[in-house]
mmCIF file of C-alpha atoms in Angstrom:
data_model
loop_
_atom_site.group_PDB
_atom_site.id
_atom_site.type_symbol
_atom_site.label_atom_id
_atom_site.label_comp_id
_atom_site.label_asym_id
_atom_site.label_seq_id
_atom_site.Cartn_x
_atom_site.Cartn_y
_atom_site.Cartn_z
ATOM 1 C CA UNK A 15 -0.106 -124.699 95.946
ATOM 2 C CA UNK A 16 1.978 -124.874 92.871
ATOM 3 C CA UNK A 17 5.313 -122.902 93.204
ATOM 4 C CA UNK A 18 6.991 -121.836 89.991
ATOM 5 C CA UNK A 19 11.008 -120.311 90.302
ATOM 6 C CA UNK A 20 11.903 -118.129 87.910
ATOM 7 C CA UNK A 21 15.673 -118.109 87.300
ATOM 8 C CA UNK A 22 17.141 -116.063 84.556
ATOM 9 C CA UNK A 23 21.020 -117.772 83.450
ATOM 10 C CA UNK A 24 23.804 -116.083 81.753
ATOM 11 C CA UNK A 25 27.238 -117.292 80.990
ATOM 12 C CA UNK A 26 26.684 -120.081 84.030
ATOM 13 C CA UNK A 27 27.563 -123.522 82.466
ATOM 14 C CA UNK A 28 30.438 -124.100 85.064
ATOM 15 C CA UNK A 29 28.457 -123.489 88.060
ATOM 16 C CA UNK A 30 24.464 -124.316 87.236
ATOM 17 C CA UNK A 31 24.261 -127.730 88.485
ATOM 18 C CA UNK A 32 24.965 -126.666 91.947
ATOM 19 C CA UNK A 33 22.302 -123.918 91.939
ATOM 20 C CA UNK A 34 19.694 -126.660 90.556
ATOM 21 C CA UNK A 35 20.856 -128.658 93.079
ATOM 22 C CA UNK A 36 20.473 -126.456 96.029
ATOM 23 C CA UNK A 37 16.580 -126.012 94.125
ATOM 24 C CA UNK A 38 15.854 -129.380 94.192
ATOM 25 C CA UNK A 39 16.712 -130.024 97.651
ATOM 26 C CA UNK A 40 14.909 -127.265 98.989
ATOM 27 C CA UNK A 41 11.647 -128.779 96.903
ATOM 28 C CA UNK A 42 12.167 -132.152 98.415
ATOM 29 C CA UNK A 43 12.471 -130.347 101.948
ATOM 30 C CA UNK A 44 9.079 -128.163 101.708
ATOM 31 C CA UNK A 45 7.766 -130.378 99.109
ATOM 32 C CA UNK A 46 6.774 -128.054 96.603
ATOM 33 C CA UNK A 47 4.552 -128.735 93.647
ATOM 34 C CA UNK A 48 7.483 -126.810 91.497
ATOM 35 C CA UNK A 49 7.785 -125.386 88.176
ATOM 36 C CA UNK A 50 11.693 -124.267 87.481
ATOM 37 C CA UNK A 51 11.496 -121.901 84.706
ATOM 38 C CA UNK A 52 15.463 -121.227 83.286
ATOM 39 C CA UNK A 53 16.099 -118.922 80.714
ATOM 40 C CA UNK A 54 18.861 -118.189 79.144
ATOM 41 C CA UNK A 55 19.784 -115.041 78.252
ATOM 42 C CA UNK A 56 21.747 -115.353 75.062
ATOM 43 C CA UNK A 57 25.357 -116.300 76.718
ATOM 44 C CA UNK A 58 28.567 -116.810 75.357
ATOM 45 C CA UNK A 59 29.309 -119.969 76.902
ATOM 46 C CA UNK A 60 27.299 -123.515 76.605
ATOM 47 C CA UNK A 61 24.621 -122.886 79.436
ATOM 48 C CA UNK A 62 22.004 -123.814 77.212
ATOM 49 C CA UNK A 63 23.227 -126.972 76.344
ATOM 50 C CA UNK A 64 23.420 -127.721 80.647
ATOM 51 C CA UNK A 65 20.315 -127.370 81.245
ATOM 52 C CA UNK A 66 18.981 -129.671 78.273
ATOM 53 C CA UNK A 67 21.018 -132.020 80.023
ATOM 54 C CA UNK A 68 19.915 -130.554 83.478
ATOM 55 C CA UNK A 69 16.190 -130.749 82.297
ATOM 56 C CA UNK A 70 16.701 -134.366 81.539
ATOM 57 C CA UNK A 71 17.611 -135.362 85.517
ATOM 58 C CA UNK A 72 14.853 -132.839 86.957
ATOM 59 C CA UNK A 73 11.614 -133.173 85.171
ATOM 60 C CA UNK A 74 10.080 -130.384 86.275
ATOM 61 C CA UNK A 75 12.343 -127.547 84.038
ATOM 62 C CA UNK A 76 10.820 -125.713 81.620
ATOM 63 C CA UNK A 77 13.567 -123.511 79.596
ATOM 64 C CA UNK A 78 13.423 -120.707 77.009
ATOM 65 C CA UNK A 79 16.316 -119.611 74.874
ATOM 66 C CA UNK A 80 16.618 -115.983 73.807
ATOM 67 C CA UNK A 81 18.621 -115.317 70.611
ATOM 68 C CA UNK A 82 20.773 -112.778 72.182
ATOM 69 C CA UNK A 83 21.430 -111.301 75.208
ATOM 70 C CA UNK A 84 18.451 -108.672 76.097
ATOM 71 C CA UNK A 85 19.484 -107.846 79.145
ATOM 72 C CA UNK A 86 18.388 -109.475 83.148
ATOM 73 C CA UNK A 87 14.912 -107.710 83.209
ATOM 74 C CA UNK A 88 13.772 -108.740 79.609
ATOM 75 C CA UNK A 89 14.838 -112.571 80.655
ATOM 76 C CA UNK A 90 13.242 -112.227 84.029
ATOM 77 C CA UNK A 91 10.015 -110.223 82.456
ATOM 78 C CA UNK A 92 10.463 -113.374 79.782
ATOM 79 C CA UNK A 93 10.514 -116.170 82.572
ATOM 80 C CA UNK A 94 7.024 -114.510 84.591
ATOM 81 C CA UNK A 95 5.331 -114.555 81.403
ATOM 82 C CA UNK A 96 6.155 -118.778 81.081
ATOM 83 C CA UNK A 97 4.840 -118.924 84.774
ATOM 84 C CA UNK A 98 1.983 -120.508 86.028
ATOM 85 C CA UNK A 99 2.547 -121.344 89.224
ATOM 86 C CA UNK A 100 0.322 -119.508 91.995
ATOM 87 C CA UNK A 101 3.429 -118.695 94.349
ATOM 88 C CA UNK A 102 6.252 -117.052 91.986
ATOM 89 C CA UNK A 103 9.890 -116.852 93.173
ATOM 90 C CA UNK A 104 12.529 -114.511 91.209
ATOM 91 C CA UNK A 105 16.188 -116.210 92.566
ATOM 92 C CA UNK A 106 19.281 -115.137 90.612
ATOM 93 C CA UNK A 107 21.344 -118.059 88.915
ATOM 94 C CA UNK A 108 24.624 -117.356 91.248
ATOM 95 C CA UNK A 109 23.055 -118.288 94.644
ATOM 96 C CA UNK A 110 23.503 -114.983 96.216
ATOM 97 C CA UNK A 111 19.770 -115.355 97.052
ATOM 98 C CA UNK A 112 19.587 -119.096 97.626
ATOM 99 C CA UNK A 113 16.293 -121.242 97.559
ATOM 100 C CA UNK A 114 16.649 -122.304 101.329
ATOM 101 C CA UNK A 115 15.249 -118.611 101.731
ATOM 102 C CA UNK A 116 12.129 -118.823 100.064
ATOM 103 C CA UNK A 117 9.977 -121.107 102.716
ATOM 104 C CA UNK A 118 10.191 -117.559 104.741
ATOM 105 C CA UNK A 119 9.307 -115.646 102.093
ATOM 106 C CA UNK A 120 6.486 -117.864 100.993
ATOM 107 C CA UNK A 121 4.893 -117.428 104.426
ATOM 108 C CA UNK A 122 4.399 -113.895 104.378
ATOM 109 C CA UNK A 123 2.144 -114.920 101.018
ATOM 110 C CA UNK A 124 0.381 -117.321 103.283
ATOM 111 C CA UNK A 125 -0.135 -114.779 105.830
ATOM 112 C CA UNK A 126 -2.079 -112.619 103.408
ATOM 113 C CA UNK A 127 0.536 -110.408 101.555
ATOM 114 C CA UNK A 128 0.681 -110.476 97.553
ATOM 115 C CA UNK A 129 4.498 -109.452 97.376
ATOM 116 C CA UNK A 130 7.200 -110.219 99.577
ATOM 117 C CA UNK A 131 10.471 -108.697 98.587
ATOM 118 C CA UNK A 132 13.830 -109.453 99.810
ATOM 119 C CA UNK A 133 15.862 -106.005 101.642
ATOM 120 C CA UNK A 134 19.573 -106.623 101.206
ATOM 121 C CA UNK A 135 20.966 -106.277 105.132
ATOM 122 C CA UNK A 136 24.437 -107.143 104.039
ATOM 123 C CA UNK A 137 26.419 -107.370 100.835
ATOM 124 C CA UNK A 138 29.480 -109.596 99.908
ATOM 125 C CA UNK A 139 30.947 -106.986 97.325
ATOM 126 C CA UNK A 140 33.515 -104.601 97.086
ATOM 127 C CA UNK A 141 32.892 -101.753 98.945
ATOM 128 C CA UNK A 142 33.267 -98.972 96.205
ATOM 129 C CA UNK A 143 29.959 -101.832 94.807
ATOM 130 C CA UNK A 144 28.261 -101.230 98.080
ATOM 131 C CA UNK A 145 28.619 -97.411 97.972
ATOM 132 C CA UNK A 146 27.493 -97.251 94.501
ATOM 133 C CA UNK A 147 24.288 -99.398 95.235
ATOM 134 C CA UNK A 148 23.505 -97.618 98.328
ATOM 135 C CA UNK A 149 23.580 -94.606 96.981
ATOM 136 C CA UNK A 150 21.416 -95.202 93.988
ATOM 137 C CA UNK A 151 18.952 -96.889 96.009
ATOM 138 C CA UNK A 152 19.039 -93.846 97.950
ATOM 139 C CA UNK A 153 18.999 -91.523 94.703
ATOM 140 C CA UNK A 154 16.230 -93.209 93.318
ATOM 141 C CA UNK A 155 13.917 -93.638 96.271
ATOM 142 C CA UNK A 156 14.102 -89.838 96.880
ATOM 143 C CA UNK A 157 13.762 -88.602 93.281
ATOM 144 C CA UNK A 158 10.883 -91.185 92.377
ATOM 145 C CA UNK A 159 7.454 -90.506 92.064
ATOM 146 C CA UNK A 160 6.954 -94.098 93.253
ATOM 147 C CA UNK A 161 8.548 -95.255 96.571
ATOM 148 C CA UNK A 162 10.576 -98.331 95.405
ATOM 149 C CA UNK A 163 11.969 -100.072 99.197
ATOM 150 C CA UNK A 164 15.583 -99.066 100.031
ATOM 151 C CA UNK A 165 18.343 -101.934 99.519
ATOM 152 C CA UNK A 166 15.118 -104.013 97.412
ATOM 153 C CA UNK A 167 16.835 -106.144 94.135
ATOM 154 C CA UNK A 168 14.295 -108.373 92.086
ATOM 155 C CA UNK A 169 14.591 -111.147 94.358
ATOM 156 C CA UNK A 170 10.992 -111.917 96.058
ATOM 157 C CA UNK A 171 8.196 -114.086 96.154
ATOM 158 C CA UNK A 172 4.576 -112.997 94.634
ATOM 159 C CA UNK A 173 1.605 -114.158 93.990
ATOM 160 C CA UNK A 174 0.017 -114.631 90.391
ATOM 161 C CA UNK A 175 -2.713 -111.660 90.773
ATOM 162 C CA UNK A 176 0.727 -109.615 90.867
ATOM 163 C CA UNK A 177 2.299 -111.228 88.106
ATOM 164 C CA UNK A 178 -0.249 -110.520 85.778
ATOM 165 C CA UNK A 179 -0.131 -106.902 86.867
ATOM 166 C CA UNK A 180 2.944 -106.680 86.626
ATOM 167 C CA UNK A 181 2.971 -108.465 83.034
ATOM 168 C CA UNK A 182 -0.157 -105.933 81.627
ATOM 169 C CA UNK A 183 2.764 -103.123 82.011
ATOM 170 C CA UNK A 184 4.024 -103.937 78.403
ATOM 171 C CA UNK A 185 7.019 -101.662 78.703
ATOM 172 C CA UNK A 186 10.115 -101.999 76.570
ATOM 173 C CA UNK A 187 13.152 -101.168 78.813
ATOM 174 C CA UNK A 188 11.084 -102.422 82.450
ATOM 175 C CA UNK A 189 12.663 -101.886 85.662
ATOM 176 C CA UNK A 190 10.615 -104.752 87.457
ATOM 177 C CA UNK A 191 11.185 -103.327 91.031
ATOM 178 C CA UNK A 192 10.047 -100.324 90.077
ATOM 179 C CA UNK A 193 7.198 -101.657 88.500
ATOM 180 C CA UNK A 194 6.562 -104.186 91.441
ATOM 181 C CA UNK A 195 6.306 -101.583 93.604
ATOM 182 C CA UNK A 196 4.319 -98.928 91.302
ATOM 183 C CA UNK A 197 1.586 -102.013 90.894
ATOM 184 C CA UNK A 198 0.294 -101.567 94.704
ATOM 185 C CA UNK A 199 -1.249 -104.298 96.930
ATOM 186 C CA UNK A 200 0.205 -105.900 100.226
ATOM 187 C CA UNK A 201 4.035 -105.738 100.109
ATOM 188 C CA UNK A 202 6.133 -106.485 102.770
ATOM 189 C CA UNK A 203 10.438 -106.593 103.166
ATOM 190 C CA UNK A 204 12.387 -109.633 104.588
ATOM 191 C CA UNK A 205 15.796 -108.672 105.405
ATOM 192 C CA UNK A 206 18.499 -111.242 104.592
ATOM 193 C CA UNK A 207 22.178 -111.096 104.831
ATOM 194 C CA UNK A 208 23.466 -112.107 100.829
ATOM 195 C CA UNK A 209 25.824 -114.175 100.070
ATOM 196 C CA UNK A 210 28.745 -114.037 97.514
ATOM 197 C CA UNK A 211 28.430 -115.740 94.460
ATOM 198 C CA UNK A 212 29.256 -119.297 94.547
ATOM 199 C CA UNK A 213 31.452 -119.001 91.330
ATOM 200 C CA UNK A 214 32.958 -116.596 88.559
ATOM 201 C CA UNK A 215 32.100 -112.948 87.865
ATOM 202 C CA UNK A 216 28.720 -111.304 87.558
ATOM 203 C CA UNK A 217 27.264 -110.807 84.438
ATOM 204 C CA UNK A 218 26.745 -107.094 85.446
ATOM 205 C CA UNK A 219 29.357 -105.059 83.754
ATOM 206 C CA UNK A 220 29.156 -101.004 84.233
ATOM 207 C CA UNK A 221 27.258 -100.269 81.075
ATOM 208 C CA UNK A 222 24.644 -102.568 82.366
ATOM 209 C CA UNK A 223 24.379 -101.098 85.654
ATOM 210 C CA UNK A 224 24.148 -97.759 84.370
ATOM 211 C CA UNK A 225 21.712 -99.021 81.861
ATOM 212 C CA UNK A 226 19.181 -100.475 84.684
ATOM 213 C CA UNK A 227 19.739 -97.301 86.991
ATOM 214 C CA UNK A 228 18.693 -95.017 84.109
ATOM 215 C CA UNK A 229 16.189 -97.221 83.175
ATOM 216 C CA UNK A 230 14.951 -97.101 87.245
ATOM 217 C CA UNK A 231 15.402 -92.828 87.183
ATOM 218 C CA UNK A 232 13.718 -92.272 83.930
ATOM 219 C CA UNK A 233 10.941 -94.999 83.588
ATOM 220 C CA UNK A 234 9.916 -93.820 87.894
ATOM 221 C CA UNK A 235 11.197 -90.153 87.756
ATOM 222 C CA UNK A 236 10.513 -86.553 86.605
ATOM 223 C CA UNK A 237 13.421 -85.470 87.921
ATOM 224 C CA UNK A 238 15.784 -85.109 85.092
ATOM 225 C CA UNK A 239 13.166 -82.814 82.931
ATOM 226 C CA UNK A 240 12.338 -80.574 86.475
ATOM 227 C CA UNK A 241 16.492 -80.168 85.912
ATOM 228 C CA UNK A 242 15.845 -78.798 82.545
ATOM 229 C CA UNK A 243 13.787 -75.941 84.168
ATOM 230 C CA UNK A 244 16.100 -75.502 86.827
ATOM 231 C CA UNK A 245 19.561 -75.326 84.742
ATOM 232 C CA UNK A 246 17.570 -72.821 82.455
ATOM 233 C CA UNK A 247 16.646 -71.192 85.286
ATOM 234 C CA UNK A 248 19.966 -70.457 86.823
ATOM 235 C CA UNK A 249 21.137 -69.496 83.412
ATOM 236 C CA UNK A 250 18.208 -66.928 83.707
ATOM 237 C CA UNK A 251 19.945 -66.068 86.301
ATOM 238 C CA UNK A 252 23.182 -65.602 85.820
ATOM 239 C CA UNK A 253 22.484 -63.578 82.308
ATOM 240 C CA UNK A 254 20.616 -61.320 84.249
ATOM 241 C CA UNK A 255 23.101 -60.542 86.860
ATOM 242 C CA UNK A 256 25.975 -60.115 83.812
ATOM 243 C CA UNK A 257 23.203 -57.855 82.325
ATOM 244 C CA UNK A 258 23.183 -55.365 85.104
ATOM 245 C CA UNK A 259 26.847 -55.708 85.964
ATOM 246 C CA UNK A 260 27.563 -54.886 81.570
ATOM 247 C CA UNK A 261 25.168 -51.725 81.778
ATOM 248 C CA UNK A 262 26.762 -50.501 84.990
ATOM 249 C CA UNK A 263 30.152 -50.413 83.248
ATOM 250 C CA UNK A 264 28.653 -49.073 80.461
ATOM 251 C CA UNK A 265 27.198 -45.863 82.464
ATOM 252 C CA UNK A 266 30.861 -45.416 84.046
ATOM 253 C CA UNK A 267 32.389 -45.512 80.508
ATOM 254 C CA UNK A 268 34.361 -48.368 81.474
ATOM 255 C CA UNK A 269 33.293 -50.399 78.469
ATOM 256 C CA UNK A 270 36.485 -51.748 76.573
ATOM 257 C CA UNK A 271 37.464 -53.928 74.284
ATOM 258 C CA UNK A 272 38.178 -56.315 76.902
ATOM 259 C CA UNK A 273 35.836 -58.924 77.818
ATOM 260 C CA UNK A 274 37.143 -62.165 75.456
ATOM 261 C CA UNK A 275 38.000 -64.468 78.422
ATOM 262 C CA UNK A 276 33.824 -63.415 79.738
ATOM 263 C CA UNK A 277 32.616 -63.722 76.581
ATOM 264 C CA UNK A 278 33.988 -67.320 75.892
ATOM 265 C CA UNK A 279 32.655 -68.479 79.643
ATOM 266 C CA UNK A 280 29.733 -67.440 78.590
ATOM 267 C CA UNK A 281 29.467 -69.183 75.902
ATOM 268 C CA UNK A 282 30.616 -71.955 76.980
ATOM 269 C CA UNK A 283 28.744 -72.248 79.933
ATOM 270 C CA UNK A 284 25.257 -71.520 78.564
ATOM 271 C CA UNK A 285 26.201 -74.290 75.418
ATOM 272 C CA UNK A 286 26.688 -77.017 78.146
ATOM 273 C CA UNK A 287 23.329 -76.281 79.766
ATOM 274 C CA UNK A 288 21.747 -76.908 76.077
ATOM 275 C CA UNK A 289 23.251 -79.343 75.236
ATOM 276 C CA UNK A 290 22.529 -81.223 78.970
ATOM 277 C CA UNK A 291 19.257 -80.175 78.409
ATOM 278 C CA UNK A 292 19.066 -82.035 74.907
ATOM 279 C CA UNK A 293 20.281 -84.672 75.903
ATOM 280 C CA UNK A 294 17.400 -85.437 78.547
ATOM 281 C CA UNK A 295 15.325 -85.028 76.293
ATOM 282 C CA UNK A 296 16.305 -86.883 73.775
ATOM 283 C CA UNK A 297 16.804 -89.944 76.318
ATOM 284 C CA UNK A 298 12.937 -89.436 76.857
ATOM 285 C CA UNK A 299 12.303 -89.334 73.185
ATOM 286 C CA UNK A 300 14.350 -92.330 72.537
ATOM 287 C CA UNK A 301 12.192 -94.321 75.218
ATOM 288 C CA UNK A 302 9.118 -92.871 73.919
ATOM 289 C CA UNK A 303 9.973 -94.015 69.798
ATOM 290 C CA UNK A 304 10.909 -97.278 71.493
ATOM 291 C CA UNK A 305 7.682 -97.687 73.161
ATOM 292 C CA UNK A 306 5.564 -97.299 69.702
ATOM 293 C CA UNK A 307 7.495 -99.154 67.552
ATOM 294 C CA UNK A 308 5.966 -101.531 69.413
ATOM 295 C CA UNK A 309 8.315 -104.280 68.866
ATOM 296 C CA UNK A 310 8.388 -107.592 70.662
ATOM 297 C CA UNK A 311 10.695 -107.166 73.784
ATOM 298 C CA UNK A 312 12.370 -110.190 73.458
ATOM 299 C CA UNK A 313 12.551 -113.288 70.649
ATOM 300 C CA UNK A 314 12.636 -116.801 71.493
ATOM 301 C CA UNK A 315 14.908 -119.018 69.782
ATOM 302 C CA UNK A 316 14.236 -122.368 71.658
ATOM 303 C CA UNK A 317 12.213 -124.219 74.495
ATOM 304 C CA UNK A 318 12.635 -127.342 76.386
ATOM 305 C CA UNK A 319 9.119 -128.501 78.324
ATOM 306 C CA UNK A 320 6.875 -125.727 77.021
#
């Protein structure tokens, strides 16, 4: 059985020898047949440069350069598309999901499931981190049209009949959990307890959260446009209601001049449902002009091994 890792590296010069090293052990321990597929997502730092030098101690790297950064799921999407093992592993670069896991996860493939994905029982991270996830998770599992598992990141183990599923889904922006789970066959959790990284920060700032959670919401949900029906709907409402309450003063002659403050909140009020409304569907428009442009999602600038 060949195993092939995918590992996708940004900004993680400092610390990347000890996560290759904790790979390499675990091969010579369950002596895998392994393919280590690194790529590196366009990072400020020199982590490119580490694993040439990396590749020349463990012979079995293959790496890919991006020119830029595109983003964790275009370098993960990027590394299954290199693979060729028959087991595939998604790890991140940090450890937080180490490689000493895997031999449990690669059983459940043994025992006849396609995708084994790992459920997050505990988190090292801040709690206002843990809230946010939780809740999203949460969000998004009750809003999608696809069940995607609770407290599931893109660490798991599949088998290549999946990967090429999942890789057939030519989608610009992907949210690969999402699209794990929307692919079907025999999935099954393994809860784990994660660890904190082993160095530094995470290459997850805010605007790329919130860029992979809308990504998850509008790529898996119909949600925000059924919002578009409802906001005009309680607008609907609400004129109708200020209708019958305007002719009623009317028919007691208590029409005045008055009415500058209502008038205004009005305004105001039916202007921010337009423009909410505008701007969900201009999100969808965006993702649908990005979609037939049809541009490659990603552009390789170098490869070591391939």
């Amino acid at each position: 059985m060949k195993i092939t890792i995918v590992i996708p590296v940004y900004n993680s010069s400092r610390f990347l020898d000890k996560t290759l090293k904790a790979v390499d052990d675990q091969k010579n321990i369950s002596n895998w047949d392994l393919e280590l597929i690194l790529v590196e997502d366009g990072s400020p730092d020199n982590s490119f440069e580490v694993i040439e030098k990396l590749s020349d101690h463990y012979g079995y790297i293959k790496a890919v350069k991006l020119s830029r950064n595109f983003g964790h799921q275009i370098a993960v999407k990027t590394g299954l598309s290199y693979s060729t093992g028959d087991y595939i592993a998604i790890i991140d670069d940090d450890l937080q999901d180490p490689p000493s896991l895997l031999p449990r996860f690669f059983q459940e493939l043994d025992n006849g499931y396609e995708v084994a994905y790992g459920v997050r029982k505990k988190r090292k991270e801040s709690e206002a981190k843990k809230l946010a996830y939780t809740s999203f998770y949460r969000l998004l599992n009750s809003i999608s049209d696809t069940k995607i598992p609770l407290d599931s990141g893109d660490f798991c183990v599949m088998t290549k009949n999946i990967k090429d599923k999942m890789l057939s889904l030519n989608e610009q922006n992907p949210y690969l959990r999402g699209i794990r789970a929307w692919v079907g066959y025999k999935q099954v959790g393994v809860e784990y307890e994660r660890s904190g990284r082993i160095e530094g920060e995470s290459g997850y700032s805010l605007k790329k959260l919130i860029k992979i959670a809308k990504d998850g919401i509008f790529s898996f949900s119909s949600l925000p446009l059924q919002i578009i029906s409802l906001l005009g709907n309680i607008g609907l409402f609400i004129s109708c209601v200020f209708t019958i309450f305007t002719v009623i003063r009317y028919f007691n002659n208590k029409i005045d001049v008055a009415g500058y403050t209502t008038l205004i909140i009005m305004i105001m009020f039916f202007n921010s449902i337009l423009l909410i409304s505008l701007g969900i569907i201009g999100e969808y428009i965006y993702r649908i002009y990005n979609e037939v442009r049809n541009r490659p999602y990603t552009i390789i600038e170098k490869t070591i091994n391939i």
